[in-house]
Short mmCIF file of C-alpha atoms and ligand atoms in Angstrom, two decimals:
data_model
loop_
_atom_site.label_atom_id
_atom_site.label_comp_id
_atom_site.label_asym_id
_atom_site.label_seq_id
_atom_site.Cartn_x
_atom_site.Cartn_y
_atom_site.Cartn_z
CA MET A 803 1.41 17.18 0.03
CA THR A 804 3.02 14.51 2.34
CA LEU A 805 0.99 13.83 5.46
CA LYS A 806 3.09 12.44 8.42
CA LEU A 807 0.72 10.12 10.20
CA ASP A 808 1.55 7.94 13.04
CA ILE A 809 0.45 4.68 11.23
CA ASN A 810 1.44 1.24 12.11
CA PRO A 811 2.64 -1.28 9.67
CA ILE A 812 0.45 -4.48 9.38
CA LYS A 813 2.96 -6.47 11.40
CA ALA A 814 2.47 -4.39 14.34
CA TRP A 815 -1.19 -5.79 14.88
CA LEU A 816 -0.44 -9.16 13.04
CA PRO A 817 3.01 -10.17 13.88
CA HIS A 818 2.82 -13.54 12.55
CA ILE A 819 1.94 -12.54 8.99
CA ASP A 820 4.57 -13.63 6.56
CA ASN A 821 2.73 -12.87 3.46
CA PRO A 822 0.47 -10.38 1.89
CA LEU A 823 -2.52 -9.52 4.07
CA LEU A 824 -5.37 -11.67 2.82
CA ILE A 825 -8.85 -10.92 4.05
CA SER A 826 -11.55 -13.26 3.04
CA GLY A 827 -15.35 -14.27 3.89
CA PRO A 828 -18.74 -13.77 2.80
CA CYS A 829 -20.02 -10.58 1.46
CA SER A 830 -22.81 -10.84 4.05
CA LEU A 831 -23.39 -13.13 7.01
CA GLU A 832 -26.37 -15.03 6.31
CA THR A 833 -26.90 -17.89 8.82
CA GLU A 834 -24.74 -19.32 11.56
CA LYS A 835 -23.96 -22.47 9.55
CA GLN A 836 -23.02 -20.54 6.46
CA VAL A 837 -20.73 -18.35 8.49
CA LEU A 838 -19.06 -21.19 10.23
CA ASP A 839 -18.81 -23.60 7.27
CA THR A 840 -17.02 -20.85 5.17
CA ALA A 841 -14.76 -20.04 7.98
CA ARG A 842 -13.80 -23.53 8.70
CA LEU A 843 -12.78 -24.05 5.10
CA LEU A 844 -11.06 -20.64 4.71
CA ALA A 845 -9.12 -21.27 7.89
CA LYS A 846 -7.51 -24.43 6.33
CA ASP A 847 -5.55 -22.20 3.95
CA LYS A 848 -2.85 -20.62 5.86
CA ARG A 849 -2.67 -17.69 3.51
CA VAL A 850 -6.00 -16.27 5.01
CA PHE A 851 -5.11 -14.09 7.87
CA VAL A 852 -8.51 -12.30 8.61
CA TYR A 853 -12.02 -13.41 8.35
CA ARG A 854 -14.64 -10.83 7.13
CA GLY A 855 -18.28 -10.64 6.83
CA GLY A 856 -20.92 -8.05 6.41
CA VAL A 857 -23.30 -7.63 9.27
CA TRP A 858 -25.20 -4.52 8.48
CA LYS A 859 -25.16 -4.27 4.52
CA PRO A 860 -25.36 -0.85 2.61
CA ARG A 861 -27.54 -1.62 -0.12
CA THR A 862 -27.84 0.74 -3.06
CA ARG A 863 -31.64 0.36 -3.32
CA PRO A 864 -33.98 -0.64 -0.58
CA GLY A 865 -35.66 -4.03 -0.62
CA SER A 866 -32.50 -6.19 -0.99
CA PHE A 867 -30.92 -8.18 1.77
CA GLU A 868 -29.65 -5.63 4.40
CA GLY A 869 -27.80 -7.90 6.62
CA VAL A 870 -28.71 -10.14 9.76
CA GLY A 871 -27.73 -7.23 12.16
CA SER A 872 -26.35 -7.77 15.48
CA ILE A 873 -26.76 -11.53 15.60
CA GLY A 874 -23.93 -11.57 13.10
CA LEU A 875 -21.40 -10.19 15.69
CA LYS A 876 -21.95 -13.42 17.88
CA TRP A 877 -21.18 -15.63 14.79
CA LEU A 878 -18.13 -13.63 14.10
CA GLN A 879 -17.09 -14.22 17.88
CA MET A 880 -17.70 -17.98 17.19
CA VAL A 881 -15.49 -17.87 14.14
CA ARG A 882 -12.48 -16.34 15.95
CA GLU A 883 -12.98 -18.82 18.92
CA GLU A 884 -12.90 -21.91 16.69
CA THR A 885 -10.43 -20.80 13.87
CA GLY A 886 -8.11 -18.28 15.84
CA LEU A 887 -8.74 -15.86 12.86
CA PRO A 888 -9.17 -12.29 13.63
CA VAL A 889 -12.55 -11.18 12.36
CA GLY A 890 -13.92 -7.99 10.93
CA ALA A 891 -17.12 -6.28 9.64
CA GLU A 892 -18.28 -2.93 8.20
CA VAL A 893 -19.39 -0.14 10.44
CA ALA A 894 -21.54 2.55 8.80
CA ASN A 895 -22.82 4.49 11.97
CA ALA A 896 -21.99 5.28 15.71
CA GLN A 897 -24.34 2.52 16.83
CA HIS A 898 -22.61 -0.09 14.57
CA THR A 899 -19.30 0.92 15.77
CA GLU A 900 -20.27 0.87 19.61
CA GLU A 901 -21.65 -2.73 18.91
CA ALA A 902 -18.59 -3.91 16.89
CA LEU A 903 -16.23 -2.63 19.59
CA LYS A 904 -18.34 -4.10 22.35
CA ALA A 905 -18.34 -7.44 20.57
CA GLY A 906 -14.58 -7.15 20.34
CA LEU A 907 -14.21 -7.26 16.67
CA ASP A 908 -10.52 -7.18 15.60
CA VAL A 909 -11.12 -5.18 12.33
CA LEU A 910 -13.78 -2.62 11.66
CA TRP A 911 -13.97 -1.26 8.10
CA ILE A 912 -15.63 1.92 6.56
CA GLY A 913 -17.25 1.15 3.34
CA ALA A 914 -17.09 3.18 0.25
CA ARG A 915 -20.36 4.99 0.58
CA SER A 916 -19.48 6.02 4.06
CA THR A 917 -15.98 7.16 3.28
CA ALA A 918 -17.75 9.80 0.94
CA SER A 919 -19.63 11.29 3.80
CA PRO A 920 -17.43 13.33 6.27
CA PHE A 921 -20.33 13.32 8.80
CA VAL A 922 -20.42 9.67 8.75
CA VAL A 923 -16.93 9.14 9.12
CA GLN A 924 -16.58 11.61 12.06
CA GLU A 925 -19.39 10.02 13.78
CA ILE A 926 -17.66 6.62 13.51
CA ALA A 927 -14.28 8.23 14.42
CA ASP A 928 -15.83 9.78 17.69
CA VAL A 929 -16.79 6.30 18.86
CA LEU A 930 -13.43 4.77 17.97
CA LYS A 931 -11.49 7.11 20.41
CA GLY A 932 -9.65 5.30 22.80
CA SER A 933 -9.92 1.81 21.15
CA ASP A 934 -7.07 -0.23 19.74
CA ALA A 935 -9.17 -1.64 16.72
CA VAL A 936 -7.69 -2.09 13.41
CA VAL A 937 -9.71 0.39 11.02
CA MET A 938 -9.79 -0.15 7.27
CA ILE A 939 -10.99 2.50 5.10
CA LYS A 940 -12.29 1.83 1.61
CA ASN A 941 -11.95 4.65 -1.12
CA PRO A 942 -15.00 6.64 -1.45
CA VAL A 943 -17.15 5.92 -4.51
CA ASN A 944 -15.81 8.74 -6.33
CA PRO A 945 -12.12 8.93 -7.24
CA ASP A 946 -11.33 11.74 -4.73
CA VAL A 947 -7.98 11.28 -3.14
CA GLN A 948 -8.73 14.19 -0.88
CA LEU A 949 -11.93 12.67 0.54
CA TRP A 950 -10.37 9.34 1.01
CA MET A 951 -7.36 11.01 2.95
CA GLY A 952 -9.99 13.20 5.02
CA ALA A 953 -11.41 10.00 6.36
CA ILE A 954 -8.18 8.48 7.05
CA GLU A 955 -7.14 11.62 8.91
CA ARG A 956 -10.26 11.73 10.96
CA VAL A 957 -9.78 8.27 11.99
CA HIS A 958 -6.25 8.84 12.95
CA GLN A 959 -7.17 12.12 14.83
CA ALA A 960 -9.25 9.84 16.90
CA GLY A 961 -5.99 8.11 18.19
CA ILE A 962 -6.29 4.99 15.88
CA LYS A 963 -2.85 3.91 14.56
CA ASN A 964 -3.72 0.53 12.99
CA ILE A 965 -5.01 1.91 9.83
CA VAL A 966 -5.34 0.18 6.40
CA ALA A 967 -6.59 1.73 3.10
CA ILE A 968 -8.73 -0.47 0.69
CA HIS A 969 -8.79 0.27 -2.94
CA ARG A 970 -12.35 -1.15 -4.05
CA GLY A 971 -12.81 0.84 -7.33
CA PHE A 972 -14.87 3.59 -8.22
CA THR A 973 -18.43 4.00 -9.63
CA PRO A 974 -17.93 4.09 -13.54
CA PHE A 975 -19.99 6.87 -15.42
CA ARG A 976 -20.36 4.61 -18.44
CA ASP A 977 -20.49 0.94 -19.00
CA THR A 978 -17.35 -1.02 -18.31
CA LYS A 979 -16.50 -4.56 -18.05
CA TYR A 980 -15.77 -4.01 -14.17
CA ARG A 981 -18.43 -3.36 -11.57
CA ASN A 982 -16.24 -0.55 -10.24
CA TYR A 983 -13.26 0.78 -12.19
CA PRO A 984 -9.94 0.42 -10.61
CA ASN A 985 -8.03 3.82 -10.66
CA TRP A 986 -4.29 3.03 -9.81
CA LYS A 987 -3.46 6.63 -10.31
CA THR A 988 -5.55 7.57 -7.32
CA VAL A 989 -3.82 4.75 -5.30
CA ILE A 990 -0.39 5.88 -6.24
CA GLU A 991 -1.39 9.49 -5.47
CA LEU A 992 -2.60 8.21 -1.94
CA ARG A 993 0.67 6.28 -1.46
CA ARG A 994 2.69 9.38 -2.38
CA ASN A 995 0.78 11.54 0.08
CA ILE A 996 0.77 9.04 3.03
CA PRO A 997 3.86 6.85 2.27
CA ASN A 998 3.68 4.61 5.42
CA LEU A 999 0.05 3.85 4.98
CA PRO A 1000 -0.52 0.08 4.18
CA ILE A 1001 -2.99 -0.17 1.12
CA ILE A 1002 -4.68 -3.20 -0.08
CA CYS A 1003 -7.12 -4.17 -2.85
CA ASP A 1004 -10.57 -5.44 -2.81
CA PRO A 1005 -10.78 -7.20 -6.20
CA SER A 1006 -14.34 -8.59 -5.55
CA HIS A 1007 -16.06 -5.21 -5.43
CA ILE A 1008 -13.76 -4.03 -8.47
CA ALA A 1009 -14.63 -7.08 -10.70
CA GLY A 1010 -18.27 -7.68 -9.83
CA LYS A 1011 -17.74 -11.00 -11.54
CA ARG A 1012 -15.52 -13.92 -10.70
CA GLU A 1013 -13.93 -14.37 -14.17
CA TYR A 1014 -12.09 -11.01 -13.50
CA LEU A 1015 -10.80 -11.65 -9.90
CA HIS A 1016 -7.39 -13.13 -11.06
CA GLU A 1017 -6.43 -10.12 -13.32
CA ILE A 1018 -7.25 -7.59 -10.71
CA SER A 1019 -5.61 -9.54 -7.98
CA GLN A 1020 -2.32 -9.81 -9.98
CA LYS A 1021 -2.51 -6.19 -11.09
CA ALA A 1022 -2.70 -5.38 -7.21
CA PHE A 1023 0.31 -7.21 -6.49
CA ASP A 1024 2.09 -5.84 -9.50
CA MET A 1025 1.17 -2.42 -8.13
CA GLY A 1026 2.91 -3.32 -4.90
CA MET A 1027 -0.36 -3.65 -2.77
CA GLU A 1028 0.06 -5.23 0.48
CA GLY A 1029 -2.96 -7.55 0.47
CA LEU A 1030 -6.15 -8.36 -0.84
CA MET A 1031 -9.87 -8.61 0.43
CA LEU A 1032 -11.71 -11.26 -1.58
CA GLU A 1033 -15.21 -12.32 -0.77
CA SER A 1034 -15.78 -16.12 -0.29
CA HIS A 1035 -19.05 -17.88 0.25
CA ILE A 1036 -19.53 -21.65 1.08
CA ASP A 1037 -22.10 -21.56 -1.87
CA PRO A 1038 -21.99 -18.50 -4.13
CA SER A 1039 -24.81 -19.02 -6.37
CA CYS A 1040 -27.05 -18.98 -3.29
CA ALA A 1041 -25.52 -15.80 -1.75
CA LEU A 1042 -27.98 -13.11 -0.63
CA SER A 1043 -25.65 -10.38 -1.82
CA ASP A 1044 -22.97 -10.13 -4.37
CA ALA A 1045 -23.49 -13.89 -5.80
CA GLY A 1046 -21.66 -13.13 -8.89
CA GLN A 1047 -18.26 -12.00 -7.33
CA GLN A 1048 -17.87 -14.75 -4.50
CA LEU A 1049 -15.58 -17.61 -4.59
CA THR A 1050 -15.96 -21.03 -2.89
CA PRO A 1051 -12.97 -21.35 -0.31
CA ALA A 1052 -11.63 -24.01 -2.66
CA ASP A 1053 -11.75 -21.69 -5.69
CA LEU A 1054 -10.09 -18.89 -3.53
CA SER A 1055 -7.17 -21.22 -2.83
CA LYS A 1056 -6.88 -21.97 -6.60
CA LEU A 1057 -6.84 -18.23 -7.32
CA LEU A 1058 -4.14 -17.73 -4.62
CA ASP A 1059 -2.08 -20.64 -6.12
CA LYS A 1060 -1.97 -18.79 -9.54
CA LEU A 1061 -1.08 -15.37 -8.19
CA VAL A 1062 2.64 -14.34 -8.45
CA ILE A 1063 3.00 -12.76 -5.01
CA ARG A 1064 6.22 -10.83 -5.23
CA TYR A 1065 7.44 -11.77 -1.64
CA GLU A 1066 9.41 -14.91 -2.27
CA SER A 1067 12.74 -14.05 -3.76
CA ALA A 1068 16.07 -15.67 -2.98
CA ASN A 1069 18.70 -13.54 -1.32
CA ASN A 1070 17.33 -10.43 0.20
CA PRO A 1071 13.56 -10.56 -0.21
CA GLU A 1072 12.76 -7.34 1.50
CA PHE A 1073 15.04 -5.36 -0.78
CA GLU A 1074 14.07 -7.21 -3.91
CA ASN A 1075 10.35 -6.75 -3.15
CA ARG A 1076 10.59 -3.10 -2.43
CA LEU A 1077 12.53 -2.64 -5.71
CA ASP A 1078 9.98 -4.57 -7.58
CA MET A 1079 7.24 -2.59 -6.17
CA LEU A 1080 8.84 0.64 -6.81
CA ARG A 1081 9.59 -0.31 -10.48
CA ASN A 1082 6.16 -1.44 -10.92
CA ARG A 1083 4.92 2.02 -10.04
CA ILE A 1084 7.46 3.56 -12.15
CA ASP A 1085 6.13 1.22 -15.00
CA ALA A 1086 2.70 2.38 -14.47
CA ILE A 1087 3.56 6.05 -14.48
CA ASP A 1088 5.64 5.81 -17.63
CA SER A 1089 2.63 4.20 -19.45
CA GLU A 1090 0.45 6.97 -18.40
CA LEU A 1091 3.29 9.54 -19.53
CA LEU A 1092 3.34 7.95 -22.90
CA GLU A 1093 -0.49 7.94 -23.24
CA MET A 1094 -0.27 11.69 -22.62
CA LEU A 1095 2.23 12.30 -25.05
CA SER A 1096 0.36 10.51 -27.51
CA SER A 1097 -2.76 12.78 -26.83
CA ARG A 1098 -0.34 15.66 -27.16
CA VAL A 1099 0.77 14.51 -30.55
CA GLU A 1100 -2.83 14.26 -31.91
CA ILE A 1101 -3.39 17.91 -30.92
CA VAL A 1102 -0.02 19.07 -32.36
CA LYS A 1103 -1.05 17.42 -35.71
CA GLU A 1104 -4.48 19.10 -35.56
CA ILE A 1105 -2.82 22.47 -35.11
CA GLY A 1106 -0.42 21.65 -37.96
CA ARG A 1107 -3.33 21.11 -40.47
CA TYR A 1108 -4.98 24.32 -39.06
CA LYS A 1109 -1.75 26.44 -39.57
CA LYS A 1110 -1.44 25.01 -43.08
CA GLU A 1111 -5.07 26.09 -44.00
CA ASN A 1112 -4.16 29.50 -42.92
CA ASN A 1113 -0.70 29.84 -44.17
CA VAL A 1114 1.06 30.19 -40.90
CA THR A 1115 4.44 28.98 -40.07
CA ALA A 1116 4.94 25.77 -38.03
CA LEU A 1117 7.44 27.38 -35.82
CA GLN A 1118 6.13 30.55 -33.94
CA MET A 1119 8.86 32.26 -31.84
CA ASN A 1120 6.56 34.03 -29.42
CA ARG A 1121 4.55 31.07 -28.52
CA TRP A 1122 7.73 28.89 -28.04
CA SER A 1123 9.41 31.33 -25.65
CA GLN A 1124 6.16 31.84 -23.69
CA LEU A 1125 5.58 28.19 -23.52
CA MET A 1126 9.28 27.36 -22.34
CA ASP A 1127 8.98 29.98 -19.50
CA ASN A 1128 5.76 28.81 -18.46
CA ARG A 1129 6.92 25.19 -18.29
CA ILE A 1130 10.03 25.95 -16.30
CA LYS A 1131 7.94 27.82 -13.95
CA LEU A 1132 5.38 25.00 -13.60
CA GLY A 1133 8.36 22.56 -13.27
CA LYS A 1134 9.84 24.63 -10.36
CA ASP A 1135 6.72 24.65 -8.50
CA LEU A 1136 6.86 20.84 -8.64
CA ASN A 1137 10.56 20.68 -7.61
CA LEU A 1138 11.67 19.58 -10.89
CA ASP A 1139 15.10 20.56 -12.19
CA GLU A 1140 15.24 23.48 -14.58
CA THR A 1141 17.88 22.17 -16.80
CA PHE A 1142 15.88 18.80 -17.14
CA ILE A 1143 12.61 20.59 -17.90
CA LYS A 1144 14.46 22.92 -20.64
CA ILE A 1145 15.88 19.77 -22.41
CA LEU A 1146 12.68 17.95 -22.19
CA PHE A 1147 10.56 20.62 -23.76
CA GLN A 1148 13.07 21.45 -26.28
CA LEU A 1149 12.87 17.92 -27.43
CA ILE A 1150 9.07 17.83 -27.31
CA HIS A 1151 8.90 21.25 -29.09
CA GLU A 1152 11.53 20.27 -31.86
CA ASP A 1153 9.47 17.21 -32.53
CA SER A 1154 6.14 19.14 -32.78
CA VAL A 1155 7.69 21.50 -35.25
CA ARG A 1156 9.07 18.66 -37.27
CA MET A 1157 5.71 16.96 -37.37
CA GLN A 1158 3.88 20.13 -38.35
CA THR A 1159 6.50 20.89 -41.07
CA GLU A 1160 5.87 17.51 -42.43
CA ILE A 1161 2.15 17.88 -42.48
CA MET A 1162 2.56 21.21 -44.33
CA ASP A 1163 5.03 19.67 -46.91
CA THR A 1164 3.39 16.24 -47.39
CA GLU A 1165 -0.34 16.07 -46.68
CA GLU A 1166 -2.88 17.13 -49.35
C1 LIG B 1166 -18.53 -4.95 1.09
O1 LIG B 1166 -17.32 -5.07 1.48
O2 LIG B 1166 -19.27 -5.96 1.32
C2 LIG B 1166 -19.01 -3.74 0.69
C3 LIG B 1166 -20.33 -3.42 0.77
O3 LIG B 1166 -18.13 -2.90 0.25
P1 LIG B 1166 -18.10 -1.57 -0.49
O4 LIG B 1166 -18.29 -0.46 0.69
O5 LIG B 1166 -16.73 -1.48 -1.16
O6 LIG B 1166 -19.26 -1.48 -1.54
MN1 LIG B 1167 -20.00 -7.31 -0.99
#
């Protein structure tokens, strides 16, 4: 399902941008000095385009630092005045949104926990009506592309055209090396459903640890994402939230130096970038296709052994013609060419029969 939403490209609200959209700043605003010292250093790196900072912090459990509250809005205004950088913060209810708009923040973002709640998103969207703020929408904590799209639609229905989606990873349901696992498949699906929506990545909340920031940031560029949100703190070890994943402004610059940003190519950069981006997506899809084929092979072999134990033939015509009819129908529903599907499944089936015959003839 392709949604045609009237969403602006990043350049519409950030005309001087000539690189990926890089947003940086501390997880939480803590003190005026921390906010301004961090901003001064970040602003020296001209690759940083927006300053971020959490004013109200959604914490998973009560008792941890919940943000400085409204005073932080004043500090963000000071950052903008001094550095010229647009500034942004997370809003999680109507009151935050009202205050953030009143303070003239350039960017508002909806956090992962809020995106997961249509009531919260609607409450925020109702306040956004009539404003020209830039609104960034993080993915919900669960990999549900419909829920993510729903939030984007609600904000869009409020008349907001400057929208950016942020991939910040999904809650893992078992131990993984990342704090929130990246799910590029969901991102690809969002891209497919709303092709003109800019999507950036938040490697900080995916990684949870500084050591993984590089690999995730590079992957994000390889996947053609249009920017990064990376947390930066003047003294990460003393940060009141997310201490393990924040970078000093100097380390942020070093990280950026190492990243291959696929924007600088010789002749026709725009064409080459787009081509690269599309090819990277094809590569990712192909690798998923191969993984699926390999899972299919495992099951085919298991069936082969089972048939052997029961003295049943490898080739069973009824099953074969039912499978073919069904796959052609499924393919048609997905707008895939009938001849292509026939040839593809003939090949797949032929190879399955070959593998099962081999099992019958060779395995003990
Ligand atoms: C944040 O950006 O600091 C934050 C809390 O993010 P998320 O909503 O992705 O957890
Ligand atoms: Mn954070």
